Short mmCIF file of C-alpha atoms in Angstrom, two decimals:
data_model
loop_
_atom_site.label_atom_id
_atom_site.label_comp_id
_atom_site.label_asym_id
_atom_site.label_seq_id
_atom_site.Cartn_x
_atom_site.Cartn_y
_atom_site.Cartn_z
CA UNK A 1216 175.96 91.57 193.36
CA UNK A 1217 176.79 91.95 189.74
CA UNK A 1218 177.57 88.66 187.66
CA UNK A 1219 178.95 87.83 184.29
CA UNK A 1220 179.58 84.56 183.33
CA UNK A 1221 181.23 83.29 180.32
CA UNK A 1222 181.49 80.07 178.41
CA UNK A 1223 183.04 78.09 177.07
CA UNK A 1224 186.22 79.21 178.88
CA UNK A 1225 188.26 78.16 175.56
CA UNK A 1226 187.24 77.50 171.82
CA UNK A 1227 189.65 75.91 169.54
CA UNK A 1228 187.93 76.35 165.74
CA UNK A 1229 188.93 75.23 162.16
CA UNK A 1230 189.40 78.02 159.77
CA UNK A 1231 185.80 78.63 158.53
CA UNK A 1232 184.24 76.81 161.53
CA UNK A 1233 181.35 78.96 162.58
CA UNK A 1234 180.52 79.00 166.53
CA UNK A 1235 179.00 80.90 169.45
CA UNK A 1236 180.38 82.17 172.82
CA UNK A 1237 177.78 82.63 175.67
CA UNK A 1238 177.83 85.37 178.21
CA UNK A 1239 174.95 85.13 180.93
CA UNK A 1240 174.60 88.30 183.08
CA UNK A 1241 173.04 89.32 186.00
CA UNK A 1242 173.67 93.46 186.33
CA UNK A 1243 171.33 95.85 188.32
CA UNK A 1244 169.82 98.51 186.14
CA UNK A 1245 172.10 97.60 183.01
CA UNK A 1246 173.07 101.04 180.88
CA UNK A 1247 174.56 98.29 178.13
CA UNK A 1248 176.37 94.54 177.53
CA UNK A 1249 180.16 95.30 175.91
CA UNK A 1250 181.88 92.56 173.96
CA UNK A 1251 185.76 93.18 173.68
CA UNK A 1252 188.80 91.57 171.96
CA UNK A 1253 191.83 91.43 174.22
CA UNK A 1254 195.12 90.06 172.53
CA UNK A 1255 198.16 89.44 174.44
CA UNK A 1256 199.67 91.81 176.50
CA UNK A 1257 197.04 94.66 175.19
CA UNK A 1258 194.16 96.55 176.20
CA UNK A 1259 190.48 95.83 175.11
CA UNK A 1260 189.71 96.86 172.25
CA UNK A 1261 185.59 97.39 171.84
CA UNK A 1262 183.44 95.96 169.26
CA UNK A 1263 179.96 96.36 170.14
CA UNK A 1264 177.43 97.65 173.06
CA UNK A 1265 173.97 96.47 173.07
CA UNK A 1266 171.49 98.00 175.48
CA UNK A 1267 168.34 96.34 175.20
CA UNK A 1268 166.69 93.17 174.63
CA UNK A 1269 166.59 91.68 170.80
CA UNK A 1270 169.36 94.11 169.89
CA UNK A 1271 171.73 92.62 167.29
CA UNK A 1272 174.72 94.21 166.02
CA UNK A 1273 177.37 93.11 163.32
CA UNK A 1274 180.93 93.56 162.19
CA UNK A 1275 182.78 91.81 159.81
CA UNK A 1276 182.95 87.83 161.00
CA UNK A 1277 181.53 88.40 164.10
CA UNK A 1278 177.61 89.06 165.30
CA UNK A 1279 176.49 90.31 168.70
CA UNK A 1280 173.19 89.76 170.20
CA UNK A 1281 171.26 89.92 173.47
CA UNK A 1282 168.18 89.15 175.34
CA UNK A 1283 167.44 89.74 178.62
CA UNK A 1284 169.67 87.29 180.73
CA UNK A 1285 172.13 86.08 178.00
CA UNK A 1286 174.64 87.87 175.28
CA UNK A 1287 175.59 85.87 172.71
CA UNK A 1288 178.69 86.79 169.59
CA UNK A 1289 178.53 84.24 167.10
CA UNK A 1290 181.95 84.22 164.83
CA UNK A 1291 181.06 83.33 161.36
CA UNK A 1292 183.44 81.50 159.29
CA UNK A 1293 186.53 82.33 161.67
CA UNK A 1294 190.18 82.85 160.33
CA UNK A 1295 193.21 82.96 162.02
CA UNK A 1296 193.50 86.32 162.79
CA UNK A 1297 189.98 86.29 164.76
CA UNK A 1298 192.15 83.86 167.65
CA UNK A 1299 191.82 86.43 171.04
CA UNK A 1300 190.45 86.30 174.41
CA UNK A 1301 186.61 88.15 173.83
CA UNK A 1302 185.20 89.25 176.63
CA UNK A 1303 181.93 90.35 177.92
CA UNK A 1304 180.88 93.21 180.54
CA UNK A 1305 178.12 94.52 181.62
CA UNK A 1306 177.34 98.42 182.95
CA UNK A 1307 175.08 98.69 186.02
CA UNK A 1308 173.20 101.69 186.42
CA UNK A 1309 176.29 103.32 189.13
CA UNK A 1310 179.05 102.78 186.41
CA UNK A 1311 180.55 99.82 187.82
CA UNK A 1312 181.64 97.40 184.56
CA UNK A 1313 181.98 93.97 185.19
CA UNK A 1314 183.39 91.55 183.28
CA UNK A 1315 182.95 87.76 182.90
CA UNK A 1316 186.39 85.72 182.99
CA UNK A 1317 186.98 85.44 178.94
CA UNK A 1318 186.19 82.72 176.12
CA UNK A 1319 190.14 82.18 174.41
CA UNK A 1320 189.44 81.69 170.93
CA UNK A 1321 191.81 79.68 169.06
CA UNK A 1322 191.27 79.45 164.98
CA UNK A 1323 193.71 77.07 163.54
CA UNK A 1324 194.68 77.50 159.63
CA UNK B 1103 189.23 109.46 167.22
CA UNK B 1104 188.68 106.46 170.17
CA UNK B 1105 192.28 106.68 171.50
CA UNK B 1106 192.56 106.67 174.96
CA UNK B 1107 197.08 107.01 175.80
CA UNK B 1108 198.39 105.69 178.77
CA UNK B 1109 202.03 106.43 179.50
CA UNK B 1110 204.77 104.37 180.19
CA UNK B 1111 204.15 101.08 178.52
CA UNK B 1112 206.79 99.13 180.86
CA UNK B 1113 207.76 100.34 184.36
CA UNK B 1114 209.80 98.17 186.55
CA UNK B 1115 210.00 99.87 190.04
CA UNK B 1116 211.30 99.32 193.73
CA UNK B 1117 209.54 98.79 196.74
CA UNK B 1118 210.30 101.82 198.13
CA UNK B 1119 209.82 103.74 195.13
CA UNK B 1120 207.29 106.34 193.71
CA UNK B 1121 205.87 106.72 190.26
CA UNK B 1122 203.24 107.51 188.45
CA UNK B 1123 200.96 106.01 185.33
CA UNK B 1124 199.26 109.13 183.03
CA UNK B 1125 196.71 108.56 181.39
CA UNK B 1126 194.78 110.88 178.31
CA UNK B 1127 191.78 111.01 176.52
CA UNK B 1128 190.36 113.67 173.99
CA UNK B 1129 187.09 112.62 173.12
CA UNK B 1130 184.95 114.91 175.83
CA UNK B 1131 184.16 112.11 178.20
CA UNK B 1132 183.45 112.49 181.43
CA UNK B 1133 184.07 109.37 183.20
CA UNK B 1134 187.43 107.96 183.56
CA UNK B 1135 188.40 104.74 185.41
CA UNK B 1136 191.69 102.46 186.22
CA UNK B 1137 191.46 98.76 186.21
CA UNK B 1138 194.25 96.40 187.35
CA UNK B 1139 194.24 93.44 185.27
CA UNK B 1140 196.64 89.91 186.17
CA UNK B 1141 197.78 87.30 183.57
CA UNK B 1142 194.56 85.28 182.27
CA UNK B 1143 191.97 87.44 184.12
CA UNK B 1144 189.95 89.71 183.29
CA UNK B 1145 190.09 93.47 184.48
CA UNK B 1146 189.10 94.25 187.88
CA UNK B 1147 187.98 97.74 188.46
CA UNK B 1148 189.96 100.18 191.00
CA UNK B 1149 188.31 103.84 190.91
CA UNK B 1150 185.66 105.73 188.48
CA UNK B 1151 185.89 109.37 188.24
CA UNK B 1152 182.74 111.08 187.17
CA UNK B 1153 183.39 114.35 186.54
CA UNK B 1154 186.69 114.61 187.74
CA UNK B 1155 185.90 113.46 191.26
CA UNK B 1156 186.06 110.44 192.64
CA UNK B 1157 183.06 108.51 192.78
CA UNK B 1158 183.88 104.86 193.40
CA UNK B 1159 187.14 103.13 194.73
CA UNK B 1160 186.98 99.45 194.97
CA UNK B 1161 188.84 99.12 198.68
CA UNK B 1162 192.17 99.60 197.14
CA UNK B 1163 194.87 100.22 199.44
CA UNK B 1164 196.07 103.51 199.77
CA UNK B 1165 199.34 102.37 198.36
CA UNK B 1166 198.04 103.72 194.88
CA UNK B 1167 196.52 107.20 194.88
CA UNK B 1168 194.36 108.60 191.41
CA UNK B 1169 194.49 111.65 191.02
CA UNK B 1170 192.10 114.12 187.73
CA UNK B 1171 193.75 116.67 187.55
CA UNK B 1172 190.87 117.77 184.40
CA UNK B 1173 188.61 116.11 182.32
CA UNK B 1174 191.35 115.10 180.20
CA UNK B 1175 194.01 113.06 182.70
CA UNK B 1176 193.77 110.74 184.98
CA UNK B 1177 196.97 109.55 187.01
CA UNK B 1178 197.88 106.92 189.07
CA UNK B 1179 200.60 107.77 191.59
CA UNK B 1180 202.28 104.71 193.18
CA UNK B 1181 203.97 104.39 196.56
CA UNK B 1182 205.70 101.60 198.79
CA UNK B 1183 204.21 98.47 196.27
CA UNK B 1184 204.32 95.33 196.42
CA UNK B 1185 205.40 92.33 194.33
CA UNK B 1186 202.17 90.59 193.92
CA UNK B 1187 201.16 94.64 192.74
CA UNK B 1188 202.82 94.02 189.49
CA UNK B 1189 199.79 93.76 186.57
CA UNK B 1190 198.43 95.35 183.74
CA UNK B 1191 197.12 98.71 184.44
CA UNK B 1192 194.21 100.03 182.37
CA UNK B 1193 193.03 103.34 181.86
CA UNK B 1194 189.18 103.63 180.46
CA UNK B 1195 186.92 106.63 179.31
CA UNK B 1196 183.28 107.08 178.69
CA UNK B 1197 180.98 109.53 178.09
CA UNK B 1198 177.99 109.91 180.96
CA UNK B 1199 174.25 109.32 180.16
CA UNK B 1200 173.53 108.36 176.50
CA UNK B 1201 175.85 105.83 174.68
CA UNK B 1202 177.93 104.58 177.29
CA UNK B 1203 180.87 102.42 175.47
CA UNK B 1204 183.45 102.53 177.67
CA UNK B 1205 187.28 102.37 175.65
CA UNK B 1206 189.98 101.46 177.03
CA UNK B 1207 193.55 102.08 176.45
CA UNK B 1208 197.06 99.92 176.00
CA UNK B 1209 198.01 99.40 179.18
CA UNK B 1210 200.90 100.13 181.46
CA UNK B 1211 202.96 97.07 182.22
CA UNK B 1212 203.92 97.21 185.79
CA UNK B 1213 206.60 95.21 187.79
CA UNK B 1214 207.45 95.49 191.25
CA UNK B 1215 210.84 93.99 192.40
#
């Protein structure tokens, strides 16, 4: 069966403190490894998809990359407005996306 | 244009009611999918339609009933729910074979009294 874990389960960060969230997966045939950003009460919104292993991708503050059991999305020099719930899902090769259970970022001012 | 439009926001309905949650896309995908998602969890998928037919539902009870009617809807008709039914709906699109991102939409807020 499919498995995405997450951790830490919640990050509380300084303005400008840079960190890492892990996401360890275990997905048969893996079409790609999503990182979203969920805020309250709204959908996911995407930031990257990485499909294979040493794949790096970057957008503003934040950095995805992968190997072959692990994602990682490092948040450089957070501000306030990067505090969310990110989470990570992988795509096995029949569609199925499964997510891990979050990493609640918290960047205080 | 990554908008995926899922209609109403808030619902509050009955037990014994029906309704329905519409959902839209317009970027050519050809995979759609619901996901029911409860306060500080993450989404848990429902059903994946891959080219307008249904090719996965995760046990759900027959309670809720998708329905694509084309490439561009998907709907979720609702019948005889229960309380511990009321969640975040998600609607989600994707294109099939090469670059697979799958984008979700807002949400439909669902309460069951």
């Amino acid at each position: 069966e499919d498995q995405v874990t997450q951790s830490p389960e919640a990050l509380r960060l300084q303005e400008g403190e840079s960190s890492s969230l892990n996401c360890s997966y275990t997905v048969s045939g893996l079409r790609g490894l999503f990182w979203y950003r969920q805020d309250p009460g709204k959908g996911p919104e995407f930031l990257f998809t990485l499909y294979s292993a040493g794949e790096e991708k970057e957008k503003e503050r934040l950095k995805a990359t992968l190997t072959k059991k692990e994602s990682f999305l490092h948040i450089t020099a957070p501000k306030p407005e990067d505090s969310a719930t990110y989470l990570c899902a992988g795509l096995s090769n029949d569609y199925k996306l499964s997510f891990g259970a979050g990493t609640t970022v918290t960047v205080r001012a | 244009d990554t908008e995926v439009t899922q209609t109403p926001k808030h619902l509050v309905m009955g037990m014994t009611n029906k309704k329905s949650l519409k959902c839209e896309q317009h970027m050519g995908h050809r995979a759609m999918y619901w996901y029911k998602q409860k306060a500080k969890k993450p989404p848990e998928l429902m059903f994946v339609y891959s080219y307008e037919k249904l090719s996965i539902n995760e046990s759900v009870p027959s309670r809720f009933s998708p329905e694509c009617p084309n490439s561009s809807l998907l709907n979720l008709h609702l019948h005889a729910l229960q309380p511990e039914d009321s969640a975040l709906y998600l609607c989600a699109s994707s294109p099939i074979g090469s670059g697979n991102t799958i984008y979700f939409g807002e949400g439909s807020w669902l309460t069951v009294v």
